[in-house]
Amino acid sequence: MVPGPSSTKRKRPESDSERVILSSIRSKKDMGIWTRDIKLETKLPDNVVNKSLKSLLGKRLIKEVVNIQKRGKKHYMAAEIEACKEISGGDWYVNGVLDKGLIHVVEQLCLRCIRLHMVSTLDRVHKEVKKSRVVKFDISSQQVGEILNLMVLDNVIIEVKRLGDYDSIPVGTTCYRVPTGAARGPTKGTENRGRRD
């Protein structure tokens, strides 16, 4: 008895329409392509495109991806390609949905670092967040800065320039500290201010 193809292996496109559609999808690389654009680019009838897409999905040659900018439109890309940040939303998104829990955890880490040192720079907070290993991706200084800016907008922390109060921080450096007399978190009603979902 001859062993059949492994169920974990990808199959090849069978029809010319599948090959044309797969080629169109692969040409878009990590940006993916919208169903309508596939139809326009390939000049194939709707029913042929839909049937071919279903077949290619079943063979795991392509995948459907959520485009955070155009949620209602189906986008496809080659199965072996990872979606770019413009499509997937980057590290703060999971399956096209903003990971508010992760953002909250990073906010708490930032706040803990600022409270621990009384005042802290972006560099120091970034090092503390990375050292915590709570975040599963290589979080950048820019990403931590974005979180700190949200916290400033939410009035959880304030941004100040070092004028001479803190010996370990050079004069003129942007620092973050908890406002004097502030509660242990965002004040009621400010936890979502300045945020876009």
PDB file of C-alpha atoms in Angstrom:
ATOM      1  CA  MET A   1       0.000   0.000   0.000  1.00  0.00           C
ATOM      2  CA  VAL A   2       1.385   3.407  -0.983  1.00  0.00           C
ATOM      3  CA  PRO A   3       1.263   5.969   1.831  1.00  0.00           C
ATOM      4  CA  GLY A   4      -0.901   8.972   1.046  1.00  0.00           C
ATOM      5  CA  PRO A   5       0.196  12.572   1.453  1.00  0.00           C
ATOM      6  CA  SER A   6       0.525  13.727   5.012  1.00  0.00           C
ATOM      7  CA  SER A   7      -2.446  15.683   6.276  1.00  0.00           C
ATOM      8  CA  THR A   8      -0.049  18.306   7.658  1.00  0.00           C
ATOM      9  CA  LYS A   9       1.493  19.077   4.261  1.00  0.00           C
ATOM     10  CA  ARG A  10       0.067  21.784   2.064  1.00  0.00           C
ATOM     11  CA  LYS A  11      -1.425  20.755  -1.231  1.00  0.00           C
ATOM     12  CA  ARG A  12      -0.835  22.480  -4.540  1.00  0.00           C
ATOM     13  CA  PRO A  13      -3.377  24.563  -6.406  1.00  0.00           C
ATOM     14  CA  GLU A  14      -5.267  22.351  -8.843  1.00  0.00           C
ATOM     15  CA  SER A  15      -6.872  24.754 -11.310  1.00  0.00           C
ATOM     16  CA  ASP A  16      -5.552  27.644 -13.359  1.00  0.00           C
ATOM     17  CA  SER A  17      -7.851  30.015 -11.457  1.00  0.00           C
ATOM     18  CA  GLU A  18      -6.354  28.857  -8.129  1.00  0.00           C
ATOM     19  CA  ARG A  19      -2.833  29.409  -9.461  1.00  0.00           C
ATOM     20  CA  VAL A  20      -3.700  32.905 -10.736  1.00  0.00           C
ATOM     21  CA  ILE A  21      -5.348  33.860  -7.432  1.00  0.00           C
ATOM     22  CA  LEU A  22      -2.499  32.410  -5.362  1.00  0.00           C
ATOM     23  CA  SER A  23       0.003  34.333  -7.482  1.00  0.00           C
ATOM     24  CA  SER A  24      -1.985  37.538  -6.974  1.00  0.00           C
ATOM     25  CA  ILE A  25      -2.115  36.987  -3.210  1.00  0.00           C
ATOM     26  CA  ARG A  26       1.604  36.163  -2.956  1.00  0.00           C
ATOM     27  CA  SER A  27       2.515  39.271  -4.946  1.00  0.00           C
ATOM     28  CA  LYS A  28       1.088  41.436  -2.140  1.00  0.00           C
ATOM     29  CA  LYS A  29       3.435  39.818   0.412  1.00  0.00           C
ATOM     30  CA  ASP A  30       2.818  41.007   4.003  1.00  0.00           C
ATOM     31  CA  MET A  31       0.166  43.576   3.040  1.00  0.00           C
ATOM     32  CA  GLY A  32      -2.397  40.990   1.936  1.00  0.00           C
ATOM     33  CA  ILE A  33      -5.127  41.649  -0.592  1.00  0.00           C
ATOM     34  CA  TRP A  34      -8.832  42.354  -0.320  1.00  0.00           C
ATOM     35  CA  THR A  35     -11.297  40.001  -2.067  1.00  0.00           C
ATOM     36  CA  ARG A  36     -12.535  42.758  -4.378  1.00  0.00           C
ATOM     37  CA  ASP A  37      -8.982  43.584  -5.444  1.00  0.00           C
ATOM     38  CA  ILE A  38      -8.378  39.906  -6.243  1.00  0.00           C
ATOM     39  CA  LYS A  39     -11.439  39.978  -8.499  1.00  0.00           C
ATOM     40  CA  LEU A  40     -10.304  43.190 -10.207  1.00  0.00           C
ATOM     41  CA  GLU A  41      -6.709  42.039 -10.616  1.00  0.00           C
ATOM     42  CA  THR A  42      -7.478  38.540 -11.907  1.00  0.00           C
ATOM     43  CA  LYS A  43     -10.597  39.502 -13.911  1.00  0.00           C
ATOM     44  CA  LEU A  44     -12.193  36.227 -12.819  1.00  0.00           C
ATOM     45  CA  PRO A  45     -15.929  35.919 -12.108  1.00  0.00           C
ATOM     46  CA  ASP A  46     -17.081  36.230  -8.478  1.00  0.00           C
ATOM     47  CA  ASN A  47     -18.133  32.592  -8.156  1.00  0.00           C
ATOM     48  CA  VAL A  48     -14.755  31.343  -9.468  1.00  0.00           C
ATOM     49  CA  VAL A  49     -12.837  33.633  -7.085  1.00  0.00           C
ATOM     50  CA  ASN A  50     -14.963  32.612  -4.099  1.00  0.00           C
ATOM     51  CA  LYS A  51     -14.679  28.889  -4.897  1.00  0.00           C
ATOM     52  CA  SER A  52     -10.899  29.174  -5.452  1.00  0.00           C
ATOM     53  CA  LEU A  53     -10.386  31.116  -2.212  1.00  0.00           C
ATOM     54  CA  LYS A  54     -12.326  28.478  -0.290  1.00  0.00           C
ATOM     55  CA  SER A  55     -10.226  25.730  -1.888  1.00  0.00           C
ATOM     56  CA  LEU A  56      -6.916  27.538  -1.225  1.00  0.00           C
ATOM     57  CA  LEU A  57      -7.946  28.105   2.411  1.00  0.00           C
ATOM     58  CA  GLY A  58      -8.790  24.415   2.734  1.00  0.00           C
ATOM     59  CA  LYS A  59      -5.378  23.469   1.354  1.00  0.00           C
ATOM     60  CA  ARG A  60      -3.790  25.931   3.795  1.00  0.00           C
ATOM     61  CA  LEU A  61      -1.988  27.774   1.001  1.00  0.00           C
ATOM     62  CA  ILE A  62      -3.545  31.074   2.057  1.00  0.00           C
ATOM     63  CA  LYS A  63      -5.016  32.501   5.241  1.00  0.00           C
ATOM     64  CA  GLU A  64      -7.606  35.110   6.042  1.00  0.00           C
ATOM     65  CA  VAL A  65      -6.210  38.014   8.065  1.00  0.00           C
ATOM     66  CA  VAL A  66      -7.949  40.715  10.048  1.00  0.00           C
ATOM     67  CA  ASN A  67      -7.057  44.169   8.795  1.00  0.00           C
ATOM     68  CA  ILE A  68      -7.408  46.554  11.745  1.00  0.00           C
ATOM     69  CA  GLN A  69      -7.955  49.483   9.363  1.00  0.00           C
ATOM     70  CA  LYS A  70     -10.697  47.790   7.309  1.00  0.00           C
ATOM     71  CA  ARG A  71     -12.342  45.283   9.628  1.00  0.00           C
ATOM     72  CA  GLY A  72     -15.330  44.513   7.423  1.00  0.00           C
ATOM     73  CA  LYS A  73     -13.254  43.538   4.392  1.00  0.00           C
ATOM     74  CA  LYS A  74     -11.789  40.067   3.999  1.00  0.00           C
ATOM     75  CA  HIS A  75      -8.047  40.134   3.353  1.00  0.00           C
ATOM     76  CA  TYR A  76      -5.959  37.167   2.299  1.00  0.00           C
ATOM     77  CA  MET A  77      -2.249  36.450   2.279  1.00  0.00           C
ATOM     78  CA  ALA A  78       0.005  33.486   1.695  1.00  0.00           C
ATOM     79  CA  ALA A  79      -0.029  31.106   4.661  1.00  0.00           C
ATOM     80  CA  GLU A  80       3.729  31.300   5.192  1.00  0.00           C
ATOM     81  CA  ILE A  81       3.805  35.118   5.443  1.00  0.00           C
ATOM     82  CA  GLU A  82       3.254  37.115   8.640  1.00  0.00           C
ATOM     83  CA  ALA A  83       1.049  40.224   8.303  1.00  0.00           C
ATOM     84  CA  CYS A  84       2.781  43.602   8.553  1.00  0.00           C
ATOM     85  CA  LYS A  85       2.015  45.895  11.499  1.00  0.00           C
ATOM     86  CA  GLU A  86      -0.165  48.175   9.356  1.00  0.00           C
ATOM     87  CA  ILE A  87      -2.517  45.230   8.789  1.00  0.00           C
ATOM     88  CA  SER A  88      -2.267  43.308  12.085  1.00  0.00           C
ATOM     89  CA  GLY A  89      -1.958  46.315  14.407  1.00  0.00           C
ATOM     90  CA  GLY A  90       1.406  45.175  15.695  1.00  0.00           C
ATOM     91  CA  ASP A  91       2.307  43.858  19.099  1.00  0.00           C
ATOM     92  CA  TRP A  92      -0.618  45.468  20.936  1.00  0.00           C
ATOM     93  CA  TYR A  93      -3.184  43.484  18.918  1.00  0.00           C
ATOM     94  CA  VAL A  94      -4.258  39.849  19.043  1.00  0.00           C
ATOM     95  CA  ASN A  95      -6.311  38.628  16.060  1.00  0.00           C
ATOM     96  CA  GLY A  96      -7.104  42.229  15.144  1.00  0.00           C
ATOM     97  CA  VAL A  97      -8.343  43.167  18.631  1.00  0.00           C
ATOM     98  CA  LEU A  98      -6.526  45.634  20.884  1.00  0.00           C
ATOM     99  CA  ASP A  99      -5.074  43.728  23.855  1.00  0.00           C
ATOM    100  CA  LYS A 100      -6.257  46.061  26.631  1.00  0.00           C
ATOM    101  CA  GLY A 101      -5.150  43.587  29.302  1.00  0.00           C
ATOM    102  CA  LEU A 102      -1.557  43.695  28.078  1.00  0.00           C
ATOM    103  CA  ILE A 103      -1.616  47.486  27.934  1.00  0.00           C
ATOM    104  CA  HIS A 104      -2.949  47.616  31.503  1.00  0.00           C
ATOM    105  CA  VAL A 105      -0.179  45.274  32.721  1.00  0.00           C
ATOM    106  CA  VAL A 106       2.495  47.420  31.043  1.00  0.00           C
ATOM    107  CA  GLU A 107       0.930  50.559  32.541  1.00  0.00           C
ATOM    108  CA  GLN A 108       1.123  48.992  36.013  1.00  0.00           C
ATOM    109  CA  LEU A 109       4.778  48.042  35.467  1.00  0.00           C
ATOM    110  CA  CYS A 110       5.566  51.604  34.384  1.00  0.00           C
ATOM    111  CA  LEU A 111       3.742  53.053  37.375  1.00  0.00           C
ATOM    112  CA  ARG A 112       5.527  50.692  39.776  1.00  0.00           C
ATOM    113  CA  CYS A 113       8.916  51.730  38.370  1.00  0.00           C
ATOM    114  CA  ILE A 114       8.093  55.439  38.632  1.00  0.00           C
ATOM    115  CA  ARG A 115       6.861  55.053  42.215  1.00  0.00           C
ATOM    116  CA  LEU A 116       9.900  52.979  43.186  1.00  0.00           C
ATOM    117  CA  HIS A 117      12.363  55.611  41.969  1.00  0.00           C
ATOM    118  CA  MET A 118      10.108  58.628  42.765  1.00  0.00           C
ATOM    119  CA  VAL A 119      10.938  59.917  39.291  1.00  0.00           C
ATOM    120  CA  SER A 120      12.025  57.967  36.255  1.00  0.00           C
ATOM    121  CA  THR A 121      13.193  58.436  32.687  1.00  0.00           C
ATOM    122  CA  LEU A 122      11.840  56.620  29.658  1.00  0.00           C
ATOM    123  CA  ASP A 123      15.086  54.658  29.469  1.00  0.00           C
ATOM    124  CA  ARG A 124      14.810  53.449  33.069  1.00  0.00           C
ATOM    125  CA  VAL A 125      11.130  52.499  32.708  1.00  0.00           C
ATOM    126  CA  HIS A 126      11.877  50.683  29.440  1.00  0.00           C
ATOM    127  CA  LYS A 127      14.649  48.656  31.107  1.00  0.00           C
ATOM    128  CA  GLU A 128      12.334  47.731  34.012  1.00  0.00           C
ATOM    129  CA  VAL A 129       9.547  46.610  31.669  1.00  0.00           C
ATOM    130  CA  LYS A 130      11.958  44.496  29.610  1.00  0.00           C
ATOM    131  CA  LYS A 131      13.513  43.023  32.765  1.00  0.00           C
ATOM    132  CA  SER A 132      10.078  41.963  34.053  1.00  0.00           C
ATOM    133  CA  ARG A 133       9.630  39.567  31.085  1.00  0.00           C
ATOM    134  CA  VAL A 134       5.876  40.041  31.301  1.00  0.00           C
ATOM    135  CA  VAL A 135       5.741  41.175  27.693  1.00  0.00           C
ATOM    136  CA  LYS A 136       6.277  38.283  25.276  1.00  0.00           C
ATOM    137  CA  PHE A 137       7.687  40.429  22.456  1.00  0.00           C
ATOM    138  CA  ASP A 138      10.787  42.623  22.333  1.00  0.00           C
ATOM    139  CA  ILE A 139       9.140  45.824  23.532  1.00  0.00           C
ATOM    140  CA  SER A 140      10.801  48.942  22.185  1.00  0.00           C
ATOM    141  CA  SER A 141      11.546  52.182  23.963  1.00  0.00           C
ATOM    142  CA  GLN A 142       9.072  53.868  21.601  1.00  0.00           C
ATOM    143  CA  GLN A 143       6.289  51.465  22.645  1.00  0.00           C
ATOM    144  CA  VAL A 144       6.957  52.148  26.334  1.00  0.00           C
ATOM    145  CA  GLY A 145       6.981  55.875  25.503  1.00  0.00           C
ATOM    146  CA  GLU A 146       3.530  55.504  23.916  1.00  0.00           C
ATOM    147  CA  ILE A 147       2.243  53.875  27.113  1.00  0.00           C
ATOM    148  CA  LEU A 148       3.780  56.639  29.242  1.00  0.00           C
ATOM    149  CA  ASN A 149       2.149  59.274  27.002  1.00  0.00           C
ATOM    150  CA  LEU A 150      -1.237  57.571  27.490  1.00  0.00           C
ATOM    151  CA  MET A 151      -0.645  57.628  31.241  1.00  0.00           C
ATOM    152  CA  VAL A 152       0.153  61.359  31.061  1.00  0.00           C
ATOM    153  CA  LEU A 153      -3.083  61.955  29.105  1.00  0.00           C
ATOM    154  CA  ASP A 154      -4.972  59.929  31.724  1.00  0.00           C
ATOM    155  CA  ASN A 155      -3.409  62.074  34.518  1.00  0.00           C
ATOM    156  CA  VAL A 156      -1.892  58.979  36.132  1.00  0.00           C
ATOM    157  CA  ILE A 157       1.633  60.433  35.861  1.00  0.00           C
ATOM    158  CA  ILE A 158       3.085  63.768  34.879  1.00  0.00           C
ATOM    159  CA  GLU A 159       5.922  64.560  32.511  1.00  0.00           C
ATOM    160  CA  VAL A 160       8.574  66.961  33.814  1.00  0.00           C
ATOM    161  CA  LYS A 161      11.980  68.215  32.724  1.00  0.00           C
ATOM    162  CA  ARG A 162      14.815  67.587  35.170  1.00  0.00           C
ATOM    163  CA  LEU A 163      15.886  70.970  36.554  1.00  0.00           C
ATOM    164  CA  GLY A 164      18.286  69.867  39.264  1.00  0.00           C
ATOM    165  CA  ASP A 165      16.099  68.000  41.721  1.00  0.00           C
ATOM    166  CA  TYR A 166      17.408  64.514  40.922  1.00  0.00           C
ATOM    167  CA  ASP A 167      21.173  63.998  40.932  1.00  0.00           C
ATOM    168  CA  SER A 168      21.165  60.756  38.959  1.00  0.00           C
ATOM    169  CA  ILE A 169      19.319  62.288  35.982  1.00  0.00           C
ATOM    170  CA  PRO A 170      21.004  64.849  33.697  1.00  0.00           C
ATOM    171  CA  VAL A 171      19.528  68.383  33.620  1.00  0.00           C
ATOM    172  CA  GLY A 172      16.947  68.836  30.835  1.00  0.00           C
ATOM    173  CA  THR A 173      16.041  65.143  30.612  1.00  0.00           C
ATOM    174  CA  THR A 174      12.342  64.311  30.305  1.00  0.00           C
ATOM    175  CA  CYS A 175      11.180  62.441  33.400  1.00  0.00           C
ATOM    176  CA  TYR A 176       7.952  60.981  34.709  1.00  0.00           C
ATOM    177  CA  ARG A 177       6.591  61.083  38.231  1.00  0.00           C
ATOM    178  CA  VAL A 178       3.336  60.483  40.060  1.00  0.00           C
ATOM    179  CA  PRO A 179       1.460  63.724  40.785  1.00  0.00           C
ATOM    180  CA  THR A 180       1.728  64.903  44.392  1.00  0.00           C
ATOM    181  CA  GLY A 181      -1.124  63.498  46.476  1.00  0.00           C
ATOM    182  CA  ALA A 182      -2.211  61.167  43.652  1.00  0.00           C
ATOM    183  CA  ALA A 183      -4.155  58.006  44.369  1.00  0.00           C
ATOM    184  CA  ARG A 184      -2.677  54.596  43.550  1.00  0.00           C
ATOM    185  CA  GLY A 185      -4.072  54.558  40.006  1.00  0.00           C
ATOM    186  CA  PRO A 186      -6.179  56.519  37.572  1.00  0.00           C
ATOM    187  CA  THR A 187      -8.840  58.693  39.124  1.00  0.00           C
ATOM    188  CA  LYS A 188     -12.407  57.573  38.600  1.00  0.00           C
ATOM    189  CA  GLY A 189     -13.541  58.402  35.080  1.00  0.00           C
ATOM    190  CA  THR A 190     -10.047  59.005  33.668  1.00  0.00           C
ATOM    191  CA  GLU A 191      -9.007  55.419  33.037  1.00  0.00           C
ATOM    192  CA  ASN A 192     -10.067  55.592  29.368  1.00  0.00           C
ATOM    193  CA  ARG A 193      -9.515  59.278  28.630  1.00  0.00           C
ATOM    194  CA  GLY A 194      -7.320  59.965  25.631  1.00  0.00           C
ATOM    195  CA  ARG A 195      -7.586  56.409  24.315  1.00  0.00           C
ATOM    196  CA  ARG A 196      -8.906  55.209  21.016  1.00  0.00           C
ATOM    197  CA  ASP A 197     -10.268  51.730  20.670  1.00  0.00           C
TER     198      ASP A 197
END
